[in-house]
Short mmCIF file of C-alpha atoms and ligand atoms in Angstrom, two decimals:
data_model
loop_
_atom_site.label_atom_id
_atom_site.label_comp_id
_atom_site.label_asym_id
_atom_site.label_seq_id
_atom_site.Cartn_x
_atom_site.Cartn_y
_atom_site.Cartn_z
CA MET A 1 -11.27 -14.05 0.27
CA ILE A 2 -9.00 -11.79 -2.00
CA LYS A 3 -10.95 -9.08 -3.14
CA LYS A 4 -11.28 -8.38 -6.95
CA ILE A 5 -10.87 -4.83 -8.63
CA ALA A 6 -11.74 -4.16 -12.20
CA ALA A 7 -9.20 -1.41 -12.92
CA ILE A 8 -10.60 0.69 -16.15
CA HIS A 9 -7.29 2.67 -16.65
CA ASP A 10 -4.45 2.78 -19.41
CA LEU A 11 -1.30 0.94 -19.88
CA SER A 12 1.55 3.09 -20.70
CA GLY A 13 5.18 1.83 -21.26
CA LEU A 14 7.12 4.58 -19.83
CA GLY A 15 6.83 6.71 -16.89
CA ARG A 16 5.38 4.58 -14.17
CA CYS A 17 1.56 5.56 -14.31
CA SER A 18 -1.79 4.10 -14.54
CA LEU A 19 -1.88 0.30 -14.67
CA SER A 20 1.85 0.14 -14.44
CA VAL A 21 1.56 1.32 -10.94
CA ILE A 22 -1.58 0.31 -9.89
CA LEU A 23 -1.12 -3.40 -10.30
CA PRO A 24 1.84 -3.93 -8.38
CA CYS A 25 0.77 -1.61 -5.47
CA MET A 26 -2.65 -3.18 -5.34
CA SER A 27 -1.04 -6.75 -5.57
CA VAL A 28 1.45 -6.12 -2.87
CA MET A 29 -1.47 -5.22 -0.57
CA GLY A 30 -2.69 -8.58 -1.29
CA LEU A 31 -5.77 -7.69 -3.83
CA GLN A 32 -6.37 -8.91 -7.04
CA VAL A 33 -6.19 -6.36 -9.87
CA CYS A 34 -8.07 -7.19 -12.89
CA PRO A 35 -6.77 -4.59 -15.54
CA VAL A 36 -9.39 -3.31 -18.20
CA PRO A 37 -7.10 -1.18 -20.28
CA THR A 38 -8.66 1.86 -21.77
CA ALA A 39 -5.60 2.53 -24.19
CA ILE A 40 -2.11 1.10 -24.71
CA LEU A 41 0.45 4.05 -24.82
CA SER A 42 4.33 3.80 -25.47
CA ALA A 43 4.93 6.46 -22.63
CA HIS A 44 2.42 8.63 -20.72
CA THR A 45 1.45 12.03 -22.62
CA GLY A 46 3.73 14.41 -20.06
CA GLY A 47 6.98 14.99 -21.79
CA PHE A 48 8.23 12.25 -23.83
CA GLY A 49 7.01 13.75 -27.27
CA GLU A 50 4.66 12.09 -29.91
CA VAL A 51 3.72 8.81 -28.11
CA GLU A 52 2.37 5.78 -29.75
CA MET A 53 -1.12 5.19 -28.60
CA ARG A 54 -4.03 2.74 -29.32
CA ASP A 55 -7.37 3.36 -28.31
CA LEU A 56 -9.28 0.50 -26.70
CA THR A 57 -12.57 1.99 -26.69
CA ASP A 58 -14.24 -1.18 -28.59
CA TYR A 59 -12.60 -3.49 -26.08
CA ILE A 60 -14.29 -2.29 -22.55
CA ASP A 61 -17.98 -3.58 -23.34
CA PRO A 62 -17.21 -6.85 -24.73
CA ALA A 63 -14.89 -7.39 -21.98
CA LEU A 64 -17.85 -6.44 -19.42
CA ALA A 65 -20.42 -8.74 -21.51
CA HIS A 66 -17.79 -11.62 -20.97
CA TYR A 67 -17.40 -10.97 -17.25
CA LYS A 68 -21.25 -11.18 -16.99
CA ARG A 69 -21.47 -14.39 -19.00
CA LEU A 70 -18.94 -15.97 -16.59
CA GLY A 71 -20.71 -14.84 -13.41
CA THR A 72 -17.56 -12.76 -12.30
CA LYS A 73 -18.06 -10.74 -9.07
CA PHE A 74 -16.12 -7.53 -8.76
CA ASP A 75 -15.71 -6.11 -4.98
CA CYS A 76 -14.64 -2.63 -6.47
CA VAL A 77 -14.87 -0.87 -9.81
CA TYR A 78 -12.22 1.44 -10.23
CA SER A 79 -11.76 3.87 -13.18
CA GLY A 80 -9.07 6.29 -14.13
CA PHE A 81 -7.50 7.63 -17.54
CA LEU A 82 -10.15 7.29 -20.36
CA ALA A 83 -9.29 7.65 -23.90
CA SER A 84 -12.61 8.60 -25.41
CA LYS A 85 -15.97 10.33 -24.06
CA GLU A 86 -17.74 6.90 -24.99
CA GLN A 87 -15.78 5.20 -22.06
CA VAL A 88 -17.65 7.01 -19.66
CA ASP A 89 -20.58 5.04 -20.32
CA HIS A 90 -18.56 1.80 -20.63
CA CYS A 91 -17.48 2.39 -16.91
CA LEU A 92 -20.98 3.46 -15.89
CA GLY A 93 -21.91 0.02 -17.57
CA PHE A 94 -19.59 -1.68 -15.11
CA ILE A 95 -20.74 0.39 -12.29
CA LYS A 96 -24.29 -0.58 -13.18
CA ALA A 97 -23.32 -4.54 -13.52
CA TYR A 98 -21.69 -4.52 -10.17
CA PRO A 99 -24.11 -2.34 -7.84
CA ASP A 100 -22.53 -3.72 -4.30
CA ALA A 101 -18.90 -3.20 -5.43
CA LEU A 102 -17.40 0.12 -4.12
CA LYS A 103 -17.16 2.59 -6.86
CA VAL A 104 -13.96 4.71 -7.25
CA VAL A 105 -13.47 7.38 -9.68
CA ASP A 106 -10.14 9.05 -10.14
CA PRO A 107 -11.09 11.69 -12.50
CA VAL A 108 -7.85 11.93 -14.32
CA MET A 109 -8.20 15.15 -16.91
CA ALA A 110 -5.62 17.32 -15.73
CA ASP A 111 -2.79 18.67 -13.53
CA ASN A 112 -1.07 21.96 -12.44
CA GLY A 113 -4.05 23.96 -13.79
CA LYS A 114 -3.87 22.59 -17.58
CA PRO A 115 -6.13 19.73 -19.01
CA TYR A 116 -4.16 16.92 -20.33
CA ARG A 117 -4.15 16.97 -24.16
CA THR A 118 -6.02 13.74 -24.57
CA CYS A 119 -9.00 14.83 -22.69
CA GLY A 120 -11.15 16.87 -24.90
CA GLU A 121 -14.17 19.37 -23.95
CA GLU A 122 -16.92 16.35 -23.98
CA LEU A 123 -14.61 13.88 -21.97
CA ARG A 124 -14.18 16.89 -19.43
CA ARG A 125 -17.88 17.36 -19.30
CA ARG A 126 -18.88 13.58 -19.21
CA MET A 127 -16.40 13.07 -16.35
CA LYS A 128 -18.77 14.81 -14.09
CA ASP A 129 -21.43 12.13 -14.98
CA LEU A 130 -18.97 9.45 -13.85
CA ALA A 131 -18.12 11.47 -10.67
CA ALA A 132 -21.31 11.67 -9.72
CA ALA A 133 -21.89 7.65 -10.01
CA ALA A 134 -18.89 7.09 -7.78
CA ASP A 135 -18.71 6.42 -4.05
CA ILE A 136 -15.38 7.96 -3.74
CA ILE A 137 -13.35 10.38 -6.09
CA THR A 138 -9.70 11.27 -5.80
CA PRO A 139 -9.37 14.37 -8.20
CA ASN A 140 -6.23 16.42 -7.90
CA VAL A 141 -6.68 20.36 -7.48
CA THR A 142 -7.11 21.11 -10.95
CA GLU A 143 -9.67 18.42 -11.61
CA ALA A 144 -11.43 19.46 -8.41
CA ALA A 145 -11.92 22.73 -9.95
CA MET A 146 -13.09 21.43 -13.26
CA LEU A 147 -15.76 18.95 -11.62
CA LEU A 148 -17.11 22.15 -9.99
CA GLY A 149 -17.05 24.28 -13.32
CA GLU A 150 -14.40 26.50 -12.05
CA ASP A 151 -11.45 27.38 -14.17
CA PRO A 152 -8.94 24.82 -14.07
CA SER A 153 -6.37 27.28 -12.62
CA TYR A 154 -8.28 27.95 -9.70
CA ILE A 155 -6.21 27.48 -6.09
CA PRO A 156 -7.90 27.12 -2.84
CA ARG A 157 -6.22 29.49 -0.56
CA SER A 158 -7.42 28.70 2.74
CA ARG A 159 -8.51 25.56 4.44
CA SER A 160 -12.06 26.66 4.54
CA ASP A 161 -11.94 27.05 0.39
CA VAL A 162 -10.58 23.43 0.50
CA LYS A 163 -13.59 22.34 2.85
CA SER A 164 -15.81 24.41 0.29
CA MET A 165 -14.55 22.37 -2.51
CA LEU A 166 -14.94 18.85 -0.82
CA ALA A 167 -18.29 19.64 0.25
CA ARG A 168 -19.58 20.70 -3.17
CA LEU A 169 -17.70 17.76 -4.79
CA SER A 170 -19.77 15.44 -2.58
CA ALA A 171 -22.99 17.34 -3.30
CA LEU A 172 -22.35 16.10 -6.76
CA GLY A 173 -22.79 12.40 -5.74
CA PRO A 174 -19.96 10.63 -4.00
CA GLY A 175 -19.94 10.24 -0.40
CA THR A 176 -16.17 10.18 -0.11
CA VAL A 177 -13.90 12.90 -1.95
CA VAL A 178 -10.25 12.97 -1.78
CA ILE A 179 -8.48 15.98 -2.77
CA THR A 180 -4.81 15.48 -3.80
CA SER A 181 -1.94 17.73 -3.17
CA VAL A 182 -3.31 20.84 -1.87
CA TYR A 183 -0.86 23.51 -1.81
CA THR A 184 -2.21 26.87 -0.15
CA GLY A 185 1.19 28.56 -0.29
CA ASP A 186 2.55 27.74 3.40
CA GLU A 187 1.41 24.02 3.73
CA SER A 188 1.09 20.76 1.47
CA TYR A 189 -1.65 18.27 2.26
CA ASN A 190 -4.17 15.63 0.74
CA ALA A 191 -7.62 16.69 1.93
CA GLY A 192 -10.87 14.18 2.35
CA PHE A 193 -14.38 14.54 3.54
CA ASP A 194 -16.69 11.34 4.67
CA ALA A 195 -20.17 12.77 4.41
CA ALA A 196 -21.48 9.61 6.44
CA HIS A 197 -19.83 11.08 9.55
CA ASN A 198 -19.26 14.76 8.34
CA MET A 199 -15.73 14.67 9.18
CA TYR A 200 -13.05 16.79 7.10
CA TRP A 201 -9.40 15.41 7.24
CA ARG A 202 -6.11 16.49 6.15
CA VAL A 203 -2.66 14.54 6.06
CA PRO A 204 0.30 16.99 5.57
CA PHE A 205 3.16 16.36 3.77
CA ALA A 206 6.71 17.76 2.71
CA ARG A 207 7.08 18.76 -0.70
CA VAL A 208 10.02 18.44 -2.88
CA ASN A 209 11.02 20.91 -5.62
CA ALA A 210 10.32 18.57 -8.44
CA GLY A 211 6.97 16.88 -9.95
CA TYR A 212 6.53 13.36 -11.12
CA PRO A 213 3.71 11.86 -12.98
CA GLY A 214 1.56 9.05 -11.77
CA THR A 215 1.45 9.96 -8.29
CA GLY A 216 -2.40 10.70 -8.58
CA ASP A 217 -2.39 7.08 -9.55
CA VAL A 218 -0.30 5.60 -7.06
CA PHE A 219 -2.15 7.58 -4.11
CA ALA A 220 -5.72 6.67 -5.70
CA ALA A 221 -4.49 2.97 -6.00
CA VAL A 222 -3.20 2.70 -2.56
CA LEU A 223 -6.28 4.63 -1.01
CA THR A 224 -8.50 2.33 -2.48
CA GLY A 225 -6.55 -0.82 -1.24
CA SER A 226 -6.39 0.18 1.94
CA LEU A 227 -10.20 1.23 2.30
CA LEU A 228 -10.98 -2.42 0.63
CA LYS A 229 -8.93 -3.68 3.59
CA GLY A 230 -11.10 -1.82 6.02
CA ASP A 231 -9.00 1.26 6.94
CA SER A 232 -10.91 4.41 8.00
CA LEU A 233 -10.53 7.42 5.31
CA PRO A 234 -8.01 9.09 7.36
CA ILE A 235 -5.70 6.06 7.96
CA ALA A 236 -6.26 4.98 4.05
CA MET A 237 -5.28 8.60 3.17
CA ASN A 238 -2.47 8.63 5.69
CA ARG A 239 -0.97 5.27 4.08
CA ALA A 240 -1.30 6.47 0.76
CA SER A 241 0.36 9.72 1.42
CA ALA A 242 3.13 8.11 3.68
CA PHE A 243 3.90 5.77 0.62
CA LEU A 244 4.14 8.37 -1.82
CA GLU A 245 6.25 10.40 0.39
CA LEU A 246 8.77 7.67 0.86
CA ALA A 247 8.73 7.06 -3.08
CA ILE A 248 9.02 10.40 -3.88
CA LYS A 249 11.94 11.23 -1.31
CA THR A 250 13.75 8.43 -2.56
CA THR A 251 13.42 9.16 -6.35
CA TYR A 252 14.34 12.82 -5.77
CA SER A 253 17.56 11.83 -3.83
CA TYR A 254 18.98 10.32 -7.00
CA GLY A 255 17.79 13.29 -9.27
CA SER A 256 16.73 10.99 -11.88
CA ASP A 257 14.55 12.22 -14.73
CA THR A 258 11.17 13.42 -13.62
CA ARG A 259 9.44 11.83 -16.76
CA GLU A 260 10.37 8.35 -15.75
CA GLY A 261 8.06 8.89 -12.64
CA ILE A 262 8.54 7.88 -9.08
CA MET A 263 10.96 4.66 -8.09
CA PHE A 264 8.04 2.89 -6.34
CA GLU A 265 9.43 -0.58 -6.96
CA ARG A 266 12.13 -0.32 -3.98
CA CYS A 267 9.53 0.96 -1.62
CA LEU A 268 6.79 -1.84 -2.21
CA GLY A 269 7.69 -3.51 1.02
CA PHE A 270 6.04 -0.43 2.67
CA LEU A 271 2.61 -1.73 1.61
CA TRP A 272 3.13 -4.97 2.52
CA GLU A 273 3.36 -4.03 6.38
CA GLU A 274 0.27 -3.36 7.42
CA LYS A 275 1.27 -0.35 9.72
CA ASP A 276 -1.37 1.82 11.12
CA PHE A 277 -0.78 5.81 11.10
CA LEU A 278 -1.38 8.39 13.09
CA GLY A 279 -0.22 11.51 10.77
CA TYR A 280 -3.74 12.54 10.01
CA GLU A 281 -5.79 15.68 11.50
CA ALA A 282 -9.01 16.91 11.47
CA LEU A 283 -9.27 19.75 8.75
O1 PXL B 301 -0.95 9.80 -14.19
C1 PXL B 301 -2.16 10.39 -15.15
C2 PXL B 301 -1.77 9.87 -16.45
C3 PXL B 301 -2.34 8.47 -16.76
N1 PXL B 301 -2.33 7.87 -17.92
C4 PXL B 301 -1.69 8.66 -19.19
C5 PXL B 301 -1.51 9.81 -18.86
C6 PXL B 301 -1.41 10.48 -17.30
C7 PXL B 301 -0.84 11.67 -17.31
O2 PXL B 301 -0.36 12.51 -18.11
O3 PXL B 301 -0.59 10.60 -19.61
C8 PXL B 301 -1.71 8.10 -20.30
#
């Protein structure tokens, strides 16, 4: 059977993020994504000026009620960008309705030391409650610091700092934690912790001299897809990291407008192939 994912995330027209990237990436991996849009935006909020946005807070609960009436089963509940603090409760409603589903929370709040302008203080506070209810969370370094109550500009300087962050995040609730895009000055990697096996992992990657929006969304989608298909955590992290490295390097070679995100479309064949990976290491 094809697995079904309720993907609670926004739909942005320009800039290749959220549902616009999650849908194709997970579809090509052989999974069914059922989008539950939290908002519709003309573009993501990172550099296109004043965007048109329609908040869909009053949509999510009735959509869940419909799925309950239908008896729809989801194998995974996966949340990302939320447009209001109330949407935390709506995500918790999905999680409660599907206790057997894999619960993935990508706590989209911030990047590069700064909260996104759509993410107010109350939403940032409530995101912790949502993260606590998850099986898996995938914060970037800034979001990880915020979930731990540290300053968003906090940067871990050593592998032991990163391991401490992973362990403290897992202590909030989730058995699996992946912190994306760690940069400790001399090395870049994605870092993971699997509490069930008490194992820490890292997947190093080569950084380019440009930042693209939506890469965290692609990472979470590919990681989730890979885990749903039965991959181990390090192999799932490796698949997501390798796909991003390919798409980022492809994009960088064209010198395109970074606001437009990564040219992942031409790299999707990589996700179709079910190759295994050996690029992970113990952290
Ligand atoms: O990629 C994260 C993200 C998702 N959705 C919207 C965003 C951003 C980051 O800026 O603006 C609308």
